[in-house]
Amino acid sequence: MEETNFELVLSCPTGLSPSQVSVVFDPSYDRIVHPDIELENSISEIWDQRVQKNASMFNGKKFRYGGHTLCKRDGSQQDFHVCLHLGLTDYRTFVGTNLNPLWEKFLVPSEDDLIQCQHTSCPLGNGAILETSDKKIVVLQRSYNVGEFPGHVVFPGGHPEPEEVGAASHQMGERLTNSEHNNSKVSQEMFDSIIREVVEEIGVPVTSLSNPLFIGISRRVFNVRPAAFFFIKCNIESKEIQRLYAGAKDGYESTQLYTVSLIELENMASKMPGCHQGGFALYKLMLEAMKNI
């Protein structure tokens, strides 16, 4: 696995619970329009081309990754806290910037990743390292009908959804009590969404899953796509998960489910998109940290 395919933006190898992760959801973390009008216009041109080829494409709202801050009190891992900075973007802008053949033209030459990516959509995806009761890890082979990395091997996942928490615009505060309340709803969606993705893509019941632990964020080098990764245990064996997968709600997004050992996963990792290779690297850092406890 070549490390050049991904960058670890944030690593939390001990795994963080919802009480250790907060969010600031604010327009200051939204994408900045690119000054080159022609490049900016290519966003809608590319989207229109994609929709003509695939009428089922839907322009949903997404949370945009705009950085994070760390807080570690008393040197204790229990007091380790991450605050994610999130703005708002949509799938159309993602297709037209990060997935644009000219995606590198949207980047700003800068050592600061956030400045470098300020003109890109950078929606925060998510992925689950799902461990079965017989200590295998679940991976999926993506369908050839999906818009991003068709046919690739991935961890189950998708995106946290702004619509789920009434955050489809920054005006959500007018309908809710205060921004702190809004931020806590968005923060909870980070954890709720990964459970939802696992249930819908794999077909396992919610009751079989442990509470997710946030283990970090990776970004693939190709088109600077970020994804948050979580570790989840499932109390069901591999064979039964294979059976449940046949009835999964979002089974059309993938064509095959594999339950693999760590060694097998190591061999498959090179076939994963860069951000998922990064997810595997975050998982290995978690395993290393568990050895030292």
mmCIF file of C-alpha atoms in Angstrom:
data_model
loop_
_atom_site.group_PDB
_atom_site.id
_atom_site.type_symbol
_atom_site.label_atom_id
_atom_site.label_comp_id
_atom_site.label_asym_id
_atom_site.label_seq_id
_atom_site.Cartn_x
_atom_site.Cartn_y
_atom_site.Cartn_z
ATOM 1 C CA MET A 1 0.000 0.000 0.000
ATOM 2 C CA GLU A 2 1.510 3.309 -1.068
ATOM 3 C CA GLU A 3 1.127 6.011 1.518
ATOM 4 C CA THR A 4 1.095 8.569 -1.252
ATOM 5 C CA ASN A 5 -2.557 7.635 -1.919
ATOM 6 C CA PHE A 6 -3.801 9.167 1.343
ATOM 7 C CA GLU A 7 -3.014 11.579 4.113
ATOM 8 C CA LEU A 8 -4.056 11.128 7.734
ATOM 9 C CA VAL A 9 -5.649 14.459 8.604
ATOM 10 C CA LEU A 10 -6.529 13.387 12.156
ATOM 11 C CA SER A 11 -5.742 10.212 14.104
ATOM 12 C CA CYS A 12 -7.536 9.245 17.340
ATOM 13 C CA PRO A 13 -6.164 5.718 17.929
ATOM 14 C CA THR A 14 -7.854 5.206 21.317
ATOM 15 C CA GLY A 15 -11.259 5.858 19.698
ATOM 16 C CA LEU A 16 -13.488 8.737 20.762
ATOM 17 C CA SER A 17 -17.079 8.495 22.012
ATOM 18 C CA PRO A 18 -19.755 11.107 21.164
ATOM 19 C CA SER A 19 -18.975 13.026 24.379
ATOM 20 C CA GLN A 20 -15.398 13.544 23.099
ATOM 21 C CA VAL A 21 -16.407 14.893 19.678
ATOM 22 C CA SER A 22 -18.106 18.234 19.094
ATOM 23 C CA VAL A 23 -18.936 20.270 16.009
ATOM 24 C CA VAL A 24 -18.994 23.933 15.053
ATOM 25 C CA PHE A 25 -21.370 24.195 12.074
ATOM 26 C CA ASP A 26 -20.865 27.622 10.540
ATOM 27 C CA PRO A 27 -20.924 29.392 7.130
ATOM 28 C CA SER A 28 -17.286 30.424 7.636
ATOM 29 C CA TYR A 29 -16.387 26.796 6.776
ATOM 30 C CA ASP A 30 -18.308 26.820 3.476
ATOM 31 C CA ARG A 31 -16.508 26.639 0.145
ATOM 32 C CA ILE A 32 -15.117 29.885 -1.312
ATOM 33 C CA VAL A 33 -16.080 30.512 -4.941
ATOM 34 C CA HIS A 34 -13.123 30.305 -7.340
ATOM 35 C CA PRO A 35 -12.181 33.658 -8.975
ATOM 36 C CA ASP A 36 -11.800 31.988 -12.410
ATOM 37 C CA ILE A 37 -15.345 32.282 -13.836
ATOM 38 C CA GLU A 38 -14.768 29.651 -16.558
ATOM 39 C CA LEU A 39 -13.527 27.135 -14.012
ATOM 40 C CA GLU A 40 -16.471 27.960 -11.740
ATOM 41 C CA ASN A 41 -18.909 27.511 -14.663
ATOM 42 C CA SER A 42 -17.455 24.052 -15.342
ATOM 43 C CA ILE A 43 -19.162 22.871 -12.115
ATOM 44 C CA SER A 44 -22.657 23.124 -13.616
ATOM 45 C CA GLU A 45 -21.468 21.887 -17.031
ATOM 46 C CA ILE A 46 -20.009 18.705 -15.525
ATOM 47 C CA TRP A 47 -23.085 18.151 -13.358
ATOM 48 C CA ASP A 48 -25.409 18.509 -16.387
ATOM 49 C CA GLN A 49 -23.306 15.995 -18.341
ATOM 50 C CA ARG A 50 -23.422 13.495 -15.469
ATOM 51 C CA VAL A 51 -27.194 13.871 -15.022
ATOM 52 C CA GLN A 52 -27.755 13.262 -18.748
ATOM 53 C CA LYS A 53 -25.873 9.963 -18.426
ATOM 54 C CA ASN A 54 -27.504 9.002 -15.127
ATOM 55 C CA ALA A 55 -30.925 10.538 -14.437
ATOM 56 C CA SER A 56 -30.997 9.027 -10.918
ATOM 57 C CA MET A 57 -28.251 11.391 -9.680
ATOM 58 C CA PHE A 58 -29.534 13.563 -6.836
ATOM 59 C CA ASN A 59 -28.097 16.860 -5.619
ATOM 60 C CA GLY A 60 -28.288 16.347 -1.846
ATOM 61 C CA LYS A 61 -26.773 18.636 0.788
ATOM 62 C CA LYS A 62 -23.547 17.507 2.496
ATOM 63 C CA PHE A 63 -21.411 18.707 5.394
ATOM 64 C CA ARG A 64 -18.165 20.315 4.225
ATOM 65 C CA TYR A 65 -14.975 19.539 6.161
ATOM 66 C CA GLY A 66 -13.367 22.833 7.196
ATOM 67 C CA GLY A 67 -10.764 21.673 9.725
ATOM 68 C CA HIS A 68 -10.674 20.704 13.397
ATOM 69 C CA THR A 69 -9.211 21.671 16.749
ATOM 70 C CA LEU A 70 -7.815 19.317 19.412
ATOM 71 C CA CYS A 71 -8.014 19.648 23.153
ATOM 72 C CA LYS A 72 -6.155 17.329 25.531
ATOM 73 C CA ARG A 73 -6.592 18.063 29.235
ATOM 74 C CA ASP A 74 -4.334 16.608 31.950
ATOM 75 C CA GLY A 75 -2.525 14.396 29.428
ATOM 76 C CA SER A 76 -5.270 11.777 29.870
ATOM 77 C CA GLN A 77 -6.745 9.987 26.828
ATOM 78 C CA GLN A 78 -10.194 10.163 28.480
ATOM 79 C CA ASP A 79 -9.951 13.958 28.310
ATOM 80 C CA PHE A 80 -8.961 13.967 24.624
ATOM 81 C CA HIS A 81 -11.511 16.059 22.710
ATOM 82 C CA VAL A 82 -11.930 16.902 19.007
ATOM 83 C CA CYS A 83 -13.989 19.754 17.612
ATOM 84 C CA LEU A 84 -14.842 19.379 13.923
ATOM 85 C CA HIS A 85 -15.380 22.531 11.861
ATOM 86 C CA LEU A 86 -18.135 21.923 9.311
ATOM 87 C CA GLY A 87 -19.748 24.036 6.626
ATOM 88 C CA LEU A 88 -22.360 23.169 4.017
ATOM 89 C CA THR A 89 -21.929 21.979 0.440
ATOM 90 C CA ASP A 90 -23.819 19.722 -1.973
ATOM 91 C CA TYR A 91 -23.269 16.733 -4.223
ATOM 92 C CA ARG A 92 -23.390 18.839 -7.400
ATOM 93 C CA THR A 93 -20.477 21.001 -6.215
ATOM 94 C CA PHE A 94 -18.586 17.865 -5.166
ATOM 95 C CA VAL A 95 -18.988 16.383 -8.656
ATOM 96 C CA GLY A 96 -17.971 19.709 -10.213
ATOM 97 C CA THR A 97 -14.885 20.370 -8.043
ATOM 98 C CA ASN A 98 -13.369 17.285 -6.369
ATOM 99 C CA LEU A 99 -14.568 14.907 -9.119
ATOM 100 C CA ASN A 100 -13.875 17.386 -11.927
ATOM 101 C CA PRO A 101 -11.132 16.187 -14.348
ATOM 102 C CA LEU A 102 -9.622 19.650 -13.712
ATOM 103 C CA TRP A 103 -9.848 19.240 -9.899
ATOM 104 C CA GLU A 104 -6.223 20.315 -9.381
ATOM 105 C CA LYS A 105 -7.028 23.725 -10.878
ATOM 106 C CA PHE A 106 -9.362 24.348 -7.921
ATOM 107 C CA LEU A 107 -6.447 23.979 -5.474
ATOM 108 C CA VAL A 108 -4.572 26.956 -4.059
ATOM 109 C CA PRO A 109 -0.769 26.556 -3.753
ATOM 110 C CA SER A 110 -0.371 26.508 0.031
ATOM 111 C CA GLU A 111 1.175 24.430 2.805
ATOM 112 C CA ASP A 112 -2.077 24.935 4.725
ATOM 113 C CA ASP A 113 -4.483 22.150 3.658
ATOM 114 C CA LEU A 114 -7.571 24.229 4.410
ATOM 115 C CA ILE A 115 -6.384 27.121 2.231
ATOM 116 C CA GLN A 116 -5.266 24.666 -0.459
ATOM 117 C CA CYS A 117 -8.777 23.145 -0.605
ATOM 118 C CA GLN A 118 -10.848 26.295 -0.007
ATOM 119 C CA HIS A 119 -12.371 26.278 -3.535
ATOM 120 C CA THR A 120 -13.320 22.561 -3.433
ATOM 121 C CA SER A 121 -16.522 21.030 -2.071
ATOM 122 C CA CYS A 122 -14.712 18.546 0.236
ATOM 123 C CA PRO A 123 -17.844 16.877 1.659
ATOM 124 C CA LEU A 124 -17.032 14.813 4.737
ATOM 125 C CA GLY A 125 -17.692 11.166 3.932
ATOM 126 C CA ASN A 126 -17.707 8.384 6.515
ATOM 127 C CA GLY A 127 -16.608 4.772 6.757
ATOM 128 C CA ALA A 128 -16.954 1.961 9.287
ATOM 129 C CA ILE A 129 -14.347 -0.597 10.285
ATOM 130 C CA LEU A 130 -16.938 -3.227 11.191
ATOM 131 C CA GLU A 131 -15.641 -6.197 13.197
ATOM 132 C CA THR A 132 -17.753 -9.380 13.321
ATOM 133 C CA SER A 133 -18.114 -11.595 16.391
ATOM 134 C CA ASP A 134 -15.586 -14.019 14.823
ATOM 135 C CA LYS A 135 -13.063 -11.154 14.435
ATOM 136 C CA LYS A 136 -13.373 -10.573 10.694
ATOM 137 C CA ILE A 137 -13.667 -7.149 9.031
ATOM 138 C CA VAL A 138 -16.510 -6.388 6.612
ATOM 139 C CA VAL A 139 -15.721 -4.828 3.219
ATOM 140 C CA LEU A 140 -17.885 -4.284 0.146
ATOM 141 C CA GLN A 141 -17.248 -4.274 -3.578
ATOM 142 C CA ARG A 142 -18.944 -1.179 -4.975
ATOM 143 C CA SER A 143 -21.459 -1.446 -7.779
ATOM 144 C CA TYR A 144 -20.526 -0.207 -11.264
ATOM 145 C CA ASN A 145 -23.572 2.117 -11.168
ATOM 146 C CA VAL A 146 -22.291 4.391 -8.369
ATOM 147 C CA GLY A 147 -20.788 7.784 -9.170
ATOM 148 C CA GLU A 148 -17.542 7.427 -7.261
ATOM 149 C CA PHE A 149 -14.955 4.624 -7.542
ATOM 150 C CA PRO A 150 -17.257 2.039 -9.181
ATOM 151 C CA GLY A 151 -16.099 -1.559 -8.697
ATOM 152 C CA HIS A 152 -13.643 -0.710 -5.909
ATOM 153 C CA VAL A 153 -13.403 -2.465 -2.540
ATOM 154 C CA VAL A 154 -14.479 -0.168 0.316
ATOM 155 C CA PHE A 155 -15.525 -0.140 3.946
ATOM 156 C CA PRO A 156 -19.275 0.386 4.429
ATOM 157 C CA GLY A 157 -20.151 4.063 4.679
ATOM 158 C CA GLY A 158 -21.469 7.150 2.968
ATOM 159 C CA HIS A 159 -22.061 10.610 4.404
ATOM 160 C CA PRO A 160 -23.562 12.278 7.455
ATOM 161 C CA GLU A 161 -26.694 13.980 6.137
ATOM 162 C CA PRO A 162 -27.582 17.634 6.900
ATOM 163 C CA GLU A 163 -31.269 16.963 6.123
ATOM 164 C CA GLU A 164 -31.433 14.396 8.951
ATOM 165 C CA VAL A 165 -30.908 17.167 11.528
ATOM 166 C CA GLY A 166 -32.653 20.057 9.771
ATOM 167 C CA ALA A 167 -29.320 21.561 8.697
ATOM 168 C CA ALA A 168 -29.985 21.880 4.966
ATOM 169 C CA SER A 169 -29.211 25.592 5.318
ATOM 170 C CA HIS A 170 -27.384 27.804 7.800
ATOM 171 C CA GLN A 171 -30.774 29.317 8.728
ATOM 172 C CA MET A 172 -31.500 26.264 10.904
ATOM 173 C CA GLY A 173 -30.840 28.453 13.961
ATOM 174 C CA GLU A 174 -33.978 30.482 13.321
ATOM 175 C CA ARG A 175 -36.066 27.369 13.904
ATOM 176 C CA LEU A 176 -34.078 25.908 16.776
ATOM 177 C CA THR A 177 -33.165 27.338 20.150
ATOM 178 C CA ASN A 178 -29.500 28.240 19.748
ATOM 179 C CA SER A 179 -26.327 27.481 17.827
ATOM 180 C CA GLU A 180 -25.033 25.236 20.627
ATOM 181 C CA HIS A 181 -28.106 23.056 20.221
ATOM 182 C CA ASN A 182 -27.606 23.009 16.419
ATOM 183 C CA ASN A 183 -23.956 22.025 16.841
ATOM 184 C CA SER A 184 -24.821 19.149 19.184
ATOM 185 C CA LYS A 185 -27.405 17.806 16.710
ATOM 186 C CA VAL A 186 -24.832 17.898 13.901
ATOM 187 C CA SER A 187 -22.255 16.249 16.167
ATOM 188 C CA GLN A 188 -24.682 13.423 17.017
ATOM 189 C CA GLU A 189 -25.392 12.965 13.295
ATOM 190 C CA MET A 190 -21.689 12.110 12.805
ATOM 191 C CA PHE A 191 -22.283 8.976 14.929
ATOM 192 C CA ASP A 192 -25.910 8.253 13.966
ATOM 193 C CA SER A 193 -25.107 8.386 10.252
ATOM 194 C CA ILE A 194 -22.430 5.702 10.337
ATOM 195 C CA ILE A 195 -24.797 3.316 12.154
ATOM 196 C CA ARG A 196 -27.460 4.101 9.543
ATOM 197 C CA GLU A 197 -25.036 3.420 6.674
ATOM 198 C CA VAL A 198 -23.967 0.062 8.150
ATOM 199 C CA VAL A 199 -27.569 -1.062 8.734
ATOM 200 C CA GLU A 200 -28.688 -0.005 5.237
ATOM 201 C CA GLU A 201 -25.660 -1.338 3.328
ATOM 202 C CA ILE A 202 -25.006 -4.565 5.252
ATOM 203 C CA GLY A 203 -28.503 -5.475 6.473
ATOM 204 C CA VAL A 204 -27.554 -6.132 10.129
ATOM 205 C CA PRO A 205 -29.974 -5.002 12.876
ATOM 206 C CA VAL A 206 -29.115 -1.861 14.862
ATOM 207 C CA THR A 207 -29.229 -3.906 18.081
ATOM 208 C CA SER A 208 -26.271 -6.031 16.887
ATOM 209 C CA LEU A 209 -23.929 -3.014 16.737
ATOM 210 C CA SER A 210 -21.756 -1.453 19.437
ATOM 211 C CA ASN A 211 -21.577 2.317 19.903
ATOM 212 C CA PRO A 212 -19.226 3.691 17.211
ATOM 213 C CA LEU A 213 -15.802 5.022 18.188
ATOM 214 C CA PHE A 214 -14.376 7.856 16.074
ATOM 215 C CA ILE A 215 -10.810 6.934 15.032
ATOM 216 C CA GLY A 216 -9.915 9.819 12.730
ATOM 217 C CA ILE A 217 -10.122 11.452 9.312
ATOM 218 C CA SER A 218 -8.193 10.509 6.198
ATOM 219 C CA ARG A 219 -8.037 12.276 2.878
ATOM 220 C CA ARG A 220 -7.113 10.764 -0.424
ATOM 221 C CA VAL A 221 -4.415 12.626 -2.293
ATOM 222 C CA PHE A 222 -6.270 12.187 -5.610
ATOM 223 C CA ASN A 223 -9.014 14.879 -5.571
ATOM 224 C CA VAL A 224 -8.548 15.692 -1.846
ATOM 225 C CA ARG A 225 -11.652 13.841 -0.640
ATOM 226 C CA PRO A 226 -11.942 13.610 3.204
ATOM 227 C CA ALA A 227 -13.681 10.834 5.173
ATOM 228 C CA ALA A 228 -14.243 10.243 8.901
ATOM 229 C CA PHE A 229 -13.723 6.665 10.123
ATOM 230 C CA PHE A 230 -15.342 4.793 12.991
ATOM 231 C CA PHE A 231 -14.748 1.435 14.644
ATOM 232 C CA ILE A 232 -17.879 -0.649 15.345
ATOM 233 C CA LYS A 233 -18.283 -4.187 16.697
ATOM 234 C CA CYS A 234 -21.105 -6.430 15.473
ATOM 235 C CA ASN A 235 -22.202 -9.372 17.640
ATOM 236 C CA ILE A 236 -23.059 -11.507 14.590
ATOM 237 C CA GLU A 237 -20.794 -14.054 12.876
ATOM 238 C CA SER A 238 -19.502 -13.667 9.328
ATOM 239 C CA LYS A 239 -21.730 -16.377 7.778
ATOM 240 C CA GLU A 240 -24.901 -14.829 9.195
ATOM 241 C CA ILE A 241 -23.830 -11.357 8.008
ATOM 242 C CA GLN A 242 -23.458 -12.767 4.489
ATOM 243 C CA ARG A 243 -27.067 -14.035 4.723
ATOM 244 C CA LEU A 244 -28.397 -10.700 6.040
ATOM 245 C CA TYR A 245 -26.577 -8.804 3.295
ATOM 246 C CA ALA A 246 -28.843 -10.418 0.684
ATOM 247 C CA GLY A 247 -31.739 -8.368 2.112
ATOM 248 C CA ALA A 248 -29.873 -5.080 2.671
ATOM 249 C CA LYS A 249 -31.860 -1.924 1.866
ATOM 250 C CA ASP A 250 -28.989 -0.268 -0.028
ATOM 251 C CA GLY A 251 -27.606 -3.496 -1.461
ATOM 252 C CA TYR A 252 -27.718 -1.996 -4.960
ATOM 253 C CA GLU A 253 -24.731 0.216 -4.029
ATOM 254 C CA SER A 254 -22.478 -2.850 -3.819
ATOM 255 C CA THR A 255 -22.270 -6.200 -5.586
ATOM 256 C CA GLN A 256 -20.389 -8.320 -3.050
ATOM 257 C CA LEU A 257 -19.673 -8.480 0.687
ATOM 258 C CA TYR A 258 -16.462 -9.977 2.055
ATOM 259 C CA THR A 259 -15.585 -10.773 5.653
ATOM 260 C CA VAL A 260 -11.795 -10.846 5.834
ATOM 261 C CA SER A 261 -8.914 -11.295 8.254
ATOM 262 C CA LEU A 262 -6.410 -8.528 8.928
ATOM 263 C CA ILE A 263 -3.876 -10.209 6.600
ATOM 264 C CA GLU A 264 -6.451 -10.548 3.812
ATOM 265 C CA LEU A 265 -7.444 -6.910 4.306
ATOM 266 C CA GLU A 266 -3.795 -5.875 4.012
ATOM 267 C CA ASN A 267 -3.711 -7.560 0.594
ATOM 268 C CA MET A 268 -6.979 -5.925 -0.533
ATOM 269 C CA ALA A 269 -6.111 -2.418 0.655
ATOM 270 C CA SER A 270 -4.323 -1.452 -2.566
ATOM 271 C CA LYS A 271 -7.644 -1.900 -4.413
ATOM 272 C CA MET A 272 -9.344 0.653 -2.156
ATOM 273 C CA PRO A 273 -9.791 4.387 -2.872
ATOM 274 C CA GLY A 274 -7.115 6.431 -1.086
ATOM 275 C CA CYS A 275 -9.367 7.694 1.716
ATOM 276 C CA HIS A 276 -10.333 4.070 2.542
ATOM 277 C CA GLN A 277 -6.673 3.046 2.490
ATOM 278 C CA GLY A 278 -6.320 5.823 5.056
ATOM 279 C CA GLY A 279 -9.224 4.315 7.028
ATOM 280 C CA PHE A 280 -7.327 1.021 7.161
ATOM 281 C CA ALA A 281 -4.198 2.869 8.357
ATOM 282 C CA LEU A 282 -6.296 4.510 11.133
ATOM 283 C CA TYR A 283 -7.595 1.063 12.154
ATOM 284 C CA LYS A 284 -4.040 -0.327 12.356
ATOM 285 C CA LEU A 285 -3.029 2.625 14.552
ATOM 286 C CA MET A 286 -6.008 1.786 16.791
ATOM 287 C CA LEU A 287 -4.911 -1.876 17.045
ATOM 288 C CA GLU A 288 -1.377 -0.709 17.956
ATOM 289 C CA ALA A 289 -2.728 1.609 20.656
ATOM 290 C CA MET A 290 -4.849 -1.239 22.101
ATOM 291 C CA LYS A 291 -1.702 -3.378 22.473
ATOM 292 C CA ASN A 292 -0.142 -0.653 24.601
ATOM 293 C CA ILE A 293 -3.076 -0.311 27.003
#
